Coordinates of C-alpha atoms in Angstrom, one line a residue:
M1 CA -117.1 76.9 55.6
M2 CA -120.2 74.8 56.0
Q3 CA -123.5 76.8 55.9
I4 CA -126.1 75.6 58.3
K5 CA -129.7 76.9 58.8
Q6 CA -132.1 75.7 61.4
R7 CA -135.6 74.9 60.4
E8 CA -138.2 77.3 61.9
G9 CA -141.3 76.3 63.9
Q10 CA -142.4 76.0 67.5
P11 CA -144.6 73.2 68.8
S12 CA -148.3 74.1 69.4
P13 CA -149.8 73.3 72.8
N14 CA -151.5 70.3 71.2
L15 CA -148.2 68.9 69.8
S16 CA -146.4 69.5 73.1
A17 CA -149.1 67.7 75.0
A18 CA -149.1 64.7 72.6
F19 CA -145.4 64.1 72.0
D20 CA -141.9 63.9 73.5
P21 CA -140.4 67.5 73.4
L22 CA -137.8 66.6 70.8
L23 CA -140.3 64.9 68.5
A24 CA -142.8 67.7 68.9
R25 CA -140.1 70.2 67.9
V26 CA -139.2 68.1 64.8
Y27 CA -142.9 67.8 63.7
A28 CA -143.4 71.6 64.2
Q29 CA -140.5 72.3 62.0
R30 CA -142.2 70.3 59.3
G31 CA -145.4 72.4 59.5
I32 CA -147.3 70.1 61.7
E33 CA -149.7 71.9 64.1
D34 CA -152.1 69.2 65.3
P35 CA -151.6 65.5 66.0
Q36 CA -154.4 64.8 63.6
Q37 CA -152.1 65.6 60.8
L38 CA -150.1 62.6 61.8
D39 CA -153.1 60.2 61.7
Y40 CA -152.3 57.9 58.8
G41 CA -155.5 55.8 58.8
L42 CA -156.9 54.9 55.4
Q43 CA -160.1 56.7 56.2
H44 CA -158.2 60.0 55.9
L45 CA -157.1 59.2 52.3
T46 CA -158.4 61.8 49.9
P47 CA -161.1 60.2 47.7
Y48 CA -160.7 59.9 44.0
H49 CA -163.8 61.8 42.9
T50 CA -162.0 65.1 42.1
M51 CA -159.5 63.4 39.9
A52 CA -160.2 64.4 36.3
G53 CA -160.8 61.7 33.7
M54 CA -161.5 59.1 36.3
Q55 CA -165.1 58.3 35.2
A56 CA -164.1 57.9 31.6
A57 CA -161.2 55.6 32.5
V58 CA -163.4 53.5 34.7
M59 CA -166.1 53.0 32.1
I60 CA -163.6 51.9 29.4
L61 CA -162.0 49.4 31.8
A62 CA -165.3 48.1 33.1
T63 CA -166.5 47.5 29.5
A64 CA -163.2 45.9 28.6
I65 CA -163.5 43.5 31.6
A66 CA -167.1 42.6 30.8
E67 CA -166.3 41.9 27.2
Q68 CA -163.0 40.2 28.0
K69 CA -161.0 42.6 25.7
H70 CA -157.3 42.3 25.8
I71 CA -155.9 45.1 28.1
L72 CA -152.2 45.9 27.6
I73 CA -150.4 47.9 30.4
V74 CA -147.5 50.0 29.1
G75 CA -145.2 50.9 31.9
D76 CA -141.9 52.7 32.5
F77 CA -138.5 51.3 33.3
D78 CA -138.0 52.7 36.8
C79 CA -139.3 51.6 40.2
D80 CA -142.4 53.7 40.0
G81 CA -143.2 52.3 36.6
A82 CA -142.5 48.7 37.8
T83 CA -144.8 49.0 40.8
S84 CA -147.4 50.7 38.8
T85 CA -147.4 48.0 36.1
S86 CA -147.5 45.3 38.7
L87 CA -150.4 46.9 40.6
A88 CA -152.5 47.3 37.5
Y89 CA -151.8 43.8 36.3
L90 CA -152.6 42.2 39.6
A91 CA -155.7 44.3 40.3
L92 CA -157.3 43.9 36.9
G93 CA -156.8 40.2 37.1
A94 CA -158.3 40.1 40.6
M95 CA -161.3 42.0 39.2
G96 CA -162.0 39.4 36.6
A97 CA -160.0 40.6 33.6
Q98 CA -158.8 37.4 32.0
R99 CA -156.8 38.9 29.2
V100 CA -154.2 41.3 30.7
S101 CA -150.6 41.6 29.8
F102 CA -147.8 44.2 30.2
L103 CA -145.2 45.7 27.9
V104 CA -142.4 47.9 29.2
P105 CA -140.3 49.7 26.6
N106 CA -136.7 48.6 26.7
R107 CA -134.7 51.8 27.4
F108 CA -132.2 51.1 24.7
S109 CA -134.6 50.0 22.0
F110 CA -137.6 52.2 22.3
G111 CA -136.8 54.9 24.8
Y112 CA -139.4 56.3 27.2
G113 CA -143.1 56.2 27.0
L114 CA -145.8 55.1 24.5
S115 CA -144.1 55.7 21.2
P116 CA -145.4 54.7 17.8
P117 CA -142.7 52.0 17.4
L118 CA -143.8 50.6 20.8
V119 CA -147.5 50.5 19.7
D120 CA -146.4 48.7 16.5
A121 CA -144.5 46.2 18.7
A122 CA -147.6 45.7 20.7
M123 CA -149.5 44.8 17.6
D124 CA -146.9 42.2 16.8
L125 CA -147.6 40.3 20.0
E126 CA -149.3 36.9 19.8
A127 CA -152.4 38.4 21.4
K128 CA -153.1 41.9 20.0
P129 CA -154.4 44.5 22.5
D130 CA -157.8 46.2 22.4
V131 CA -157.1 48.7 25.1
I132 CA -153.8 50.2 26.1
V133 CA -153.4 51.6 29.7
T134 CA -150.2 53.6 30.3
V135 CA -148.9 53.8 33.9
D136 CA -146.3 56.4 35.0
N137 CA -146.1 57.7 31.4
G138 CA -148.1 58.9 28.5
I139 CA -148.9 62.5 29.2
A140 CA -146.4 63.5 26.4
S141 CA -147.2 60.6 24.1
H142 CA -149.1 62.4 21.4
A143 CA -147.7 60.4 18.5
G144 CA -148.0 57.1 20.3
V145 CA -151.7 57.7 21.1
D146 CA -152.4 58.7 17.6
R147 CA -150.8 55.6 16.3
A148 CA -152.8 53.4 18.6
H149 CA -156.0 55.1 17.5
A150 CA -155.1 54.6 13.8
L151 CA -154.9 50.9 14.6
G152 CA -158.3 50.9 16.3
L153 CA -157.1 50.7 19.9
Q154 CA -158.5 52.7 22.9
V155 CA -155.9 54.4 25.1
I156 CA -156.1 55.3 28.8
V157 CA -153.3 57.5 30.0
T158 CA -152.5 57.4 33.7
D159 CA -149.5 59.5 34.6
H160 CA -148.2 62.1 37.1
H161 CA -145.6 63.9 35.1
L162 CA -146.2 67.5 34.1
A163 CA -148.2 68.1 31.0
G164 CA -146.9 70.1 28.0
D165 CA -148.7 72.8 26.1
S166 CA -151.2 70.2 24.8
L167 CA -152.5 66.8 25.9
P168 CA -152.5 63.6 23.8
A169 CA -155.9 62.7 22.3
A170 CA -156.3 59.7 24.6
D171 CA -159.8 58.2 25.3
A172 CA -159.2 59.1 29.0
I173 CA -156.4 60.8 30.9
V174 CA -156.0 60.5 34.7
N175 CA -153.2 62.7 35.9
P176 CA -153.4 65.1 38.9
N177 CA -151.0 67.4 37.0
Q178 CA -153.1 67.8 33.9
P179 CA -154.8 71.2 33.5
G180 CA -158.2 71.5 35.2
C181 CA -157.7 68.5 37.6
E182 CA -159.0 69.5 41.0
F183 CA -157.4 66.6 42.9
P184 CA -155.3 68.5 45.5
H185 CA -152.3 66.2 45.8
K186 CA -150.2 67.0 42.8
S187 CA -147.2 65.0 44.2
T188 CA -149.0 61.7 43.9
A189 CA -146.6 59.2 42.2
G190 CA -147.5 57.1 39.1
V191 CA -148.2 54.1 41.3
G192 CA -150.5 56.2 43.5
V193 CA -152.5 57.4 40.4
I194 CA -153.1 53.8 39.2
F195 CA -154.0 52.7 42.7
Y196 CA -156.7 55.4 42.7
V197 CA -157.9 54.2 39.2
M198 CA -158.1 50.6 40.3
S199 CA -159.9 51.6 43.5
A200 CA -162.5 53.6 41.5
L201 CA -162.9 50.7 39.1
R202 CA -163.5 48.2 42.0
R203 CA -166.1 50.5 43.5
H204 CA -167.9 50.8 40.1
L205 CA -167.8 47.1 39.5
Q206 CA -169.1 46.4 42.9
E207 CA -172.0 48.8 42.5
Q208 CA -172.9 47.2 39.2
G209 CA -173.0 43.8 40.7
W210 CA -170.2 42.5 38.5
F211 CA -168.4 40.5 41.2
D212 CA -171.6 38.5 42.0
Q213 CA -172.2 37.9 38.3
A214 CA -168.6 36.7 37.8
G215 CA -168.7 34.6 41.0
I216 CA -165.6 36.2 42.4
S217 CA -164.8 38.3 45.5
A218 CA -164.1 42.0 45.2
P219 CA -160.4 42.4 45.9
N220 CA -159.2 44.2 49.1
M221 CA -157.3 47.1 47.6
A222 CA -155.2 47.4 50.8
Q223 CA -153.3 44.3 49.6
Y224 CA -151.5 46.5 47.0
L225 CA -150.3 49.2 49.4
D226 CA -146.9 47.6 49.7
L227 CA -146.4 48.3 45.9
V228 CA -147.8 51.8 46.4
A229 CA -145.4 52.6 49.2
L230 CA -142.3 51.2 47.4
G231 CA -143.0 53.1 44.2
T232 CA -143.9 56.4 46.0
V233 CA -140.8 56.5 48.1
A234 CA -138.5 55.3 45.3
D235 CA -139.8 58.0 42.9
L236 CA -138.8 60.7 45.4
V237 CA -142.1 62.5 45.3
P238 CA -142.8 64.8 48.2
L239 CA -144.4 63.0 51.2
E240 CA -147.3 65.3 51.8
H241 CA -150.1 63.9 54.0
N242 CA -151.8 61.8 51.4
N243 CA -148.6 60.2 50.3
R244 CA -147.6 59.6 53.9
I245 CA -150.8 57.7 54.5
L246 CA -150.1 55.5 51.5
V247 CA -146.5 54.9 52.6
A248 CA -147.3 54.4 56.2
Q249 CA -150.0 51.8 55.4
G250 CA -147.9 50.0 52.9
L251 CA -144.9 50.0 55.3
A252 CA -147.1 48.6 58.1
R253 CA -148.2 45.7 55.8
I254 CA -144.6 44.9 54.9
R255 CA -143.5 44.9 58.5
R256 CA -146.3 42.4 59.3
G257 CA -145.0 40.1 56.5
L258 CA -148.0 40.8 54.3
A259 CA -146.1 42.1 51.3
R260 CA -145.7 40.5 47.9
P261 CA -143.3 37.6 47.9
G262 CA -141.0 39.6 45.6
I263 CA -140.8 42.5 48.0
L264 CA -140.0 40.2 50.9
A265 CA -137.3 38.5 48.8
L266 CA -135.8 41.8 47.9
I267 CA -135.7 42.8 51.5
Q268 CA -134.0 39.5 52.4
H269 CA -131.4 39.9 49.7
A270 CA -130.7 43.4 50.9
G271 CA -130.0 42.2 54.4
R272 CA -132.7 44.1 56.0
D273 CA -135.1 43.0 58.8
V274 CA -138.7 43.0 57.5
A275 CA -140.1 43.8 60.9
R276 CA -137.9 46.9 61.2
L277 CA -138.0 48.2 57.6
Q278 CA -137.9 51.9 57.2
A279 CA -139.3 54.1 54.4
T280 CA -135.7 55.1 53.6
D281 CA -134.8 51.5 53.0
M282 CA -137.4 51.4 50.2
G283 CA -135.7 54.5 48.6
F284 CA -132.1 53.5 49.1
V285 CA -132.1 49.7 49.2
L286 CA -135.1 48.2 47.5
G287 CA -135.7 50.8 44.8
P288 CA -132.2 50.7 43.4
R289 CA -132.4 46.9 43.0
L290 CA -135.6 47.2 40.8
N291 CA -134.2 50.2 39.0
A292 CA -131.1 48.2 38.1
A293 CA -133.2 46.0 35.8
G294 CA -134.4 49.0 33.8
R295 CA -131.0 50.6 33.8
L296 CA -129.0 47.6 32.6
D297 CA -131.3 45.0 31.2
D298 CA -135.1 44.8 31.0
M299 CA -137.6 45.9 33.6
S300 CA -139.7 42.9 33.0
V301 CA -137.4 41.0 35.4
G302 CA -138.4 43.4 38.1
I303 CA -142.1 43.2 37.3
E304 CA -142.0 39.4 37.3
C305 CA -140.4 39.6 40.7
L306 CA -143.2 41.8 42.0
I307 CA -146.2 39.9 40.5
T308 CA -145.2 36.3 41.2
N309 CA -147.0 34.4 44.0
D310 CA -144.3 31.8 44.1
A311 CA -141.9 32.5 46.9
A312 CA -139.1 30.3 45.4
R313 CA -139.4 32.1 42.0
A314 CA -139.4 35.4 43.9
Q315 CA -136.1 34.5 45.5
T316 CA -134.6 33.6 42.2
L317 CA -135.7 36.8 40.6
A318 CA -134.6 38.9 43.6
A319 CA -131.1 37.3 43.3
Q320 CA -131.0 38.3 39.6
L321 CA -131.9 41.9 40.6
D322 CA -129.3 41.9 43.3
Q323 CA -126.7 40.9 40.8
L324 CA -127.8 43.5 38.3
N325 CA -127.6 46.1 41.1
Q326 CA -124.0 45.1 41.9
E327 CA -123.1 45.6 38.2
R328 CA -124.9 48.9 38.2
R329 CA -122.9 50.1 41.2
S330 CA -119.6 49.1 39.5
I331 CA -120.5 51.0 36.3
E332 CA -121.8 53.9 38.2
G333 CA -118.6 54.1 40.3
E334 CA -116.4 54.2 37.3
M335 CA -118.6 56.8 35.5
Q336 CA -118.7 58.9 38.6
E337 CA -115.0 59.0 38.9
Q338 CA -114.6 60.0 35.3
A339 CA -117.3 62.7 35.6
S340 CA -115.7 64.1 38.8
A341 CA -112.3 64.2 37.0
V342 CA -113.9 66.2 34.2
V343 CA -115.5 68.6 36.7
N344 CA -112.2 69.1 38.4
Q345 CA -110.6 69.9 35.0
L346 CA -113.3 72.4 34.4
L347 CA -112.6 74.0 37.8
D348 CA -108.9 74.3 36.9
A349 CA -109.7 75.7 33.4
E350 CA -112.3 78.1 34.7
D351 CA -110.2 79.4 37.6
R352 CA -112.2 77.4 40.2
E353 CA -115.6 78.6 38.9
L354 CA -118.0 76.1 37.3
P355 CA -120.8 77.1 34.9
A356 CA -124.3 77.3 36.4
C357 CA -125.3 74.0 34.9
V358 CA -122.7 71.2 34.5
C359 CA -123.2 69.2 31.2
L360 CA -120.9 66.2 30.8
Y361 CA -120.6 63.5 28.0
Q362 CA -118.3 60.7 27.2
P363 CA -119.0 58.2 24.3
D364 CA -118.5 55.1 26.4
W365 CA -120.8 56.1 29.3
H366 CA -123.7 53.8 29.9
E367 CA -127.1 55.2 28.9
G368 CA -128.9 53.4 31.8
V369 CA -126.8 55.0 34.5
V370 CA -126.7 58.6 33.5
G371 CA -129.5 59.6 35.9
I372 CA -127.9 58.3 39.0
V373 CA -124.5 59.8 38.0
A374 CA -126.3 63.2 37.5
S375 CA -127.6 62.9 41.0
R376 CA -124.2 62.3 42.4
I377 CA -122.6 65.2 40.5
K378 CA -125.5 67.5 41.6
E379 CA -125.0 66.4 45.2
R380 CA -121.3 66.9 45.2
W381 CA -121.1 70.3 43.5
H382 CA -124.6 71.5 44.3
R383 CA -125.7 72.7 40.9
P384 CA -127.9 71.3 38.1
A385 CA -126.1 68.4 36.4
F386 CA -126.8 67.0 32.9
I387 CA -125.1 63.7 32.1
F388 CA -125.2 62.4 28.5
A389 CA -124.5 59.0 26.9
Q390 CA -124.6 57.7 23.3
G391 CA -128.0 56.7 22.1
D392 CA -129.1 55.5 18.7
G393 CA -128.5 57.2 15.3
G394 CA -126.1 59.8 16.6
M395 CA -128.5 61.0 19.3
L396 CA -127.4 61.6 22.9
K397 CA -129.6 60.5 25.7
G398 CA -129.3 62.8 28.7
S399 CA -130.6 62.8 32.3
A400 CA -130.7 66.0 34.5
R401 CA -131.0 66.6 38.2
S402 CA -131.5 70.0 39.7
V403 CA -131.2 71.9 42.9
P404 CA -134.2 73.3 44.9
G405 CA -135.5 76.5 43.3
F406 CA -134.5 75.8 39.7
H407 CA -137.2 74.0 37.8
I408 CA -135.3 71.8 35.4
R409 CA -138.2 70.9 33.1
D410 CA -139.2 74.6 32.8
A411 CA -135.6 75.4 31.9
L412 CA -135.7 72.8 29.1
A413 CA -139.0 74.1 27.9
A414 CA -137.6 77.6 27.7
V415 CA -134.5 76.5 25.8
D416 CA -136.7 74.5 23.4
A417 CA -139.0 77.5 22.8
K418 CA -136.1 79.8 22.1
H419 CA -134.1 77.3 20.0
P420 CA -136.7 75.1 18.1
G421 CA -135.3 71.8 17.0
L422 CA -132.3 71.9 19.3
I423 CA -133.8 69.4 21.7
D424 CA -135.3 66.3 20.1
R425 CA -137.4 65.2 23.1
F426 CA -137.7 66.2 26.8
G427 CA -139.9 65.7 29.8
G428 CA -139.8 65.4 33.6
H429 CA -140.3 67.3 36.9
A430 CA -139.0 70.3 38.7
M431 CA -136.0 68.3 40.1
A432 CA -135.4 65.7 37.4
A433 CA -135.7 65.5 33.6
G434 CA -134.7 63.5 30.6
L435 CA -133.9 64.6 27.1
S436 CA -132.4 63.6 23.8
L437 CA -130.5 65.7 21.2
S438 CA -128.1 65.2 18.4
E439 CA -124.4 64.9 19.3
E440 CA -123.2 67.7 17.1
R441 CA -125.5 70.1 18.8
L442 CA -124.3 69.4 22.4
Q443 CA -122.1 72.5 22.7
E444 CA -125.0 74.6 21.3
F445 CA -127.2 73.1 24.0
K446 CA -124.7 73.8 26.8
Q447 CA -124.5 77.4 25.7
A448 CA -128.3 77.9 25.5
L449 CA -128.9 76.2 28.8
N450 CA -126.3 78.2 30.7
D451 CA -127.6 81.4 29.0
Y452 CA -131.0 80.7 30.5
A453 CA -129.5 79.6 33.8
N454 CA -127.4 82.8 34.1
D455 CA -130.6 84.8 33.8
H456 CA -132.9 82.7 35.9
L457 CA -130.8 80.8 38.4
D458 CA -130.1 82.8 41.6
A459 CA -126.5 82.4 42.6
A460 CA -127.6 81.8 46.2
L461 CA -129.2 78.5 45.1
L462 CA -125.8 77.2 44.2
E463 CA -124.6 77.6 47.7
R464 CA -125.3 74.5 49.7
V465 CA -127.1 75.2 52.9
W466 CA -127.7 72.3 55.3
L467 CA -131.1 72.6 56.8
T468 CA -131.3 71.0 60.3
D469 CA -133.5 70.7 63.3
G470 CA -130.9 72.4 65.5
C471 CA -128.6 71.1 68.1
L472 CA -129.1 68.2 70.5
Q473 CA -128.5 68.1 74.2
A474 CA -126.6 65.2 75.6
H475 CA -129.7 63.7 77.1
D476 CA -131.3 63.6 73.6
M477 CA -128.4 61.5 72.2
E478 CA -129.8 58.3 73.8
L479 CA -131.0 55.1 72.3
N480 CA -134.6 55.6 73.3
Q481 CA -134.6 59.0 71.4
A482 CA -133.0 57.5 68.3
Q483 CA -135.6 54.7 68.4
L484 CA -138.4 57.2 68.8
L485 CA -137.3 59.3 65.8
R486 CA -136.9 56.2 63.7
Q487 CA -140.4 55.0 64.4
S488 CA -142.1 58.3 64.0
G489 CA -142.1 58.6 60.2
P490 CA -142.5 57.8 57.5
W491 CA -139.8 60.2 56.6
G492 CA -138.8 61.0 53.1
Q493 CA -138.7 63.7 50.3
G494 CA -140.4 66.9 51.6
F495 CA -140.9 65.4 55.0
D496 CA -137.2 65.0 55.8
A497 CA -135.9 62.6 58.4
P498 CA -134.7 64.6 61.5
S499 CA -131.2 65.9 61.2
F500 CA -129.1 68.0 63.6
H501 CA -125.8 69.8 63.8
G502 CA -123.2 70.3 66.4
D503 CA -119.5 70.3 67.3
F504 CA -117.8 67.2 68.6
G505 CA -114.4 66.1 69.7
I506 CA -112.7 63.5 67.6
V507 CA -111.4 60.5 69.6
Q508 CA -110.8 58.1 66.8
Q509 CA -111.0 58.2 63.0
R510 CA -110.3 55.6 60.3
I511 CA -111.2 54.8 56.7
V512 CA -113.4 51.7 56.2
G513 CA -114.6 50.2 52.9
Q514 CA -112.1 52.3 50.9
K515 CA -114.0 55.6 51.2
H516 CA -116.1 55.7 54.4
L517 CA -115.0 57.5 57.6
K518 CA -115.6 55.7 60.9
L519 CA -115.4 57.9 63.9
V520 CA -115.6 57.8 67.7
L521 CA -116.7 61.2 68.9
A522 CA -116.9 63.0 72.3
E523 CA -120.0 65.0 73.1
T524 CA -118.7 68.3 74.2
S525 CA -120.7 69.0 77.4
T526 CA -120.4 65.5 79.0
G527 CA -117.5 63.8 77.1
S528 CA -119.7 60.8 76.5
L529 CA -118.6 58.8 73.5
L530 CA -120.6 58.2 70.3
D531 CA -120.0 56.1 67.2
A532 CA -120.4 57.8 63.9
I533 CA -120.0 57.0 60.2
C534 CA -119.7 59.3 57.1
F535 CA -120.1 57.6 53.7
N536 CA -118.2 58.6 50.6
I537 CA -115.8 60.9 52.4
D538 CA -113.4 63.3 50.6
L539 CA -110.1 61.3 51.0
D540 CA -108.1 64.5 50.3
V541 CA -109.4 65.9 53.6
W542 CA -110.0 62.8 55.8
P543 CA -108.6 61.4 57.9
N544 CA -106.6 64.3 59.4
T545 CA -105.1 65.6 62.6
C546 CA -107.8 67.9 63.8
G547 CA -109.3 67.3 67.2
K548 CA -112.7 68.7 66.6
A549 CA -115.3 68.7 63.8
R550 CA -118.6 70.3 63.0
L551 CA -121.2 67.7 61.8
V552 CA -124.6 67.6 60.2
Y553 CA -126.0 64.2 61.2
K554 CA -128.9 62.0 61.9
L555 CA -129.5 60.1 65.1
D556 CA -129.7 56.4 64.2
V557 CA -129.8 53.0 65.7
N558 CA -126.9 50.6 65.0
E559 CA -127.7 46.9 65.4
F560 CA -124.8 44.5 65.8
R561 CA -125.1 40.9 67.0
G562 CA -128.4 41.5 68.6
R563 CA -127.3 44.6 70.4
Q564 CA -128.6 48.1 69.7
S565 CA -126.6 51.3 70.2
V566 CA -126.7 55.0 69.1
Q567 CA -124.9 55.9 65.9
L568 CA -124.6 59.2 64.2
M569 CA -125.1 59.0 60.4
V570 CA -123.0 62.0 59.2
D571 CA -124.3 63.9 56.2
A572 CA -121.6 66.5 56.3
I573 CA -118.4 67.1 58.2
E574 CA -115.8 69.8 58.4
P575 CA -112.7 70.0 60.6
L576 CA -112.5 72.7 63.2

């Protein structure tokens, strides 16, 4: 039976006076007590002054620009990394740096981060770098930083991932999650960190009179907020107030048509309306198209799309990314089916009881898609999932996704400490991590991981509980309310879009698109009819002959041939 828990929180008098009752209730249940907490003006953005390492990074970059040193940006192969790389490249160029380039490690050749082989590859470039700036990576790149220093290069690390027991010996490190950093917003994405670095650099150069000397205008940093918003949402970092400011401001620029040509082209290829774009579209529609480049090919395609000023070229590159995303979806679908079949075999073999952490591997799985398949398996069976694929030299490359309450990177660190040498490399966050290990030690890893999980993973965390904002009255299921909720974000990770639960009569039900359930529902108190859709339904259960169902759903606006109507986006459904 579906477990549902209603969020707690009652609107304060200030909230009740300022907002519609339903919206006030939703905000209160997200910890909002005062309307000022929903003011997303840039003047409320937390300044950069408490971010450790900022001054050192700014001084190195200012000197590099003044002396026209070659600055090489080393990025990551996901959306946060692509937007971070693009922002750094564009902002440095706008501030007068004439020798700026970027290098993103190919996932299949170099793996993640600033590795020694990547540094050596950088030195083989036609123009050798003088300064390396990492974005969205580097906090674990001890060997890569040492190799760069041995070759006479300076290294600035900008990152947001959790630091290990020691920090690399970089010339400057800017990372809100490094020990001793007083910057309060630890959930800032990699693109947010480099935005802060570039903003601090601009201020310094302006105070030093650099722009007047160079005969150029100081760039307006707000022009890069479309990139910040996209990378922040796509990286699934919690949208606390500071991140909501960044996302809201970037989203507003995109809706006004002020985004990069590449972002506008991606929106067009995704079939979305620029003026009505939502934060969730960046996470579920735009982000995957950029990520597809890093998963299947080379993220430089995505970065080129984001940095070009040529609208026609942006369209061409966006079309390439769209095609790559279709290929990714096909590969992912096949891998997901195979992974699900293995989990079902495990259930049969283990008498319907899965291990605490599911670890799956097949030799022909695609290394670039393991992360998204891990997410799907975690969502379906609600337990930590590790998906492995074949890497180089007998090594397996794995990606992990966790459930709330079980810190996946800490789990890997504990396994690594107890079994030295078992894991070759690992890193990540509370909810997501990556690792590599030798194929012959996979079973040993599974055992060690589940031994740790059995001691530290509360069984209650493996029970899916749907957290909702309660039930809706019939008068709340109107188009104006759905529009109001849609416009009142940005909603995202940690500031979840409003969701509700309730029982409905089923008037019609049919499968569309092979595995999606299209419904016509009757609201129980008035009998009024509502359209609903549930994606990726369990075809063993639906459609069926039941006349009622319990739903967890979001109130949404469906647009068809210029007409808007209410539609329920169903997150979970069970027959009654």
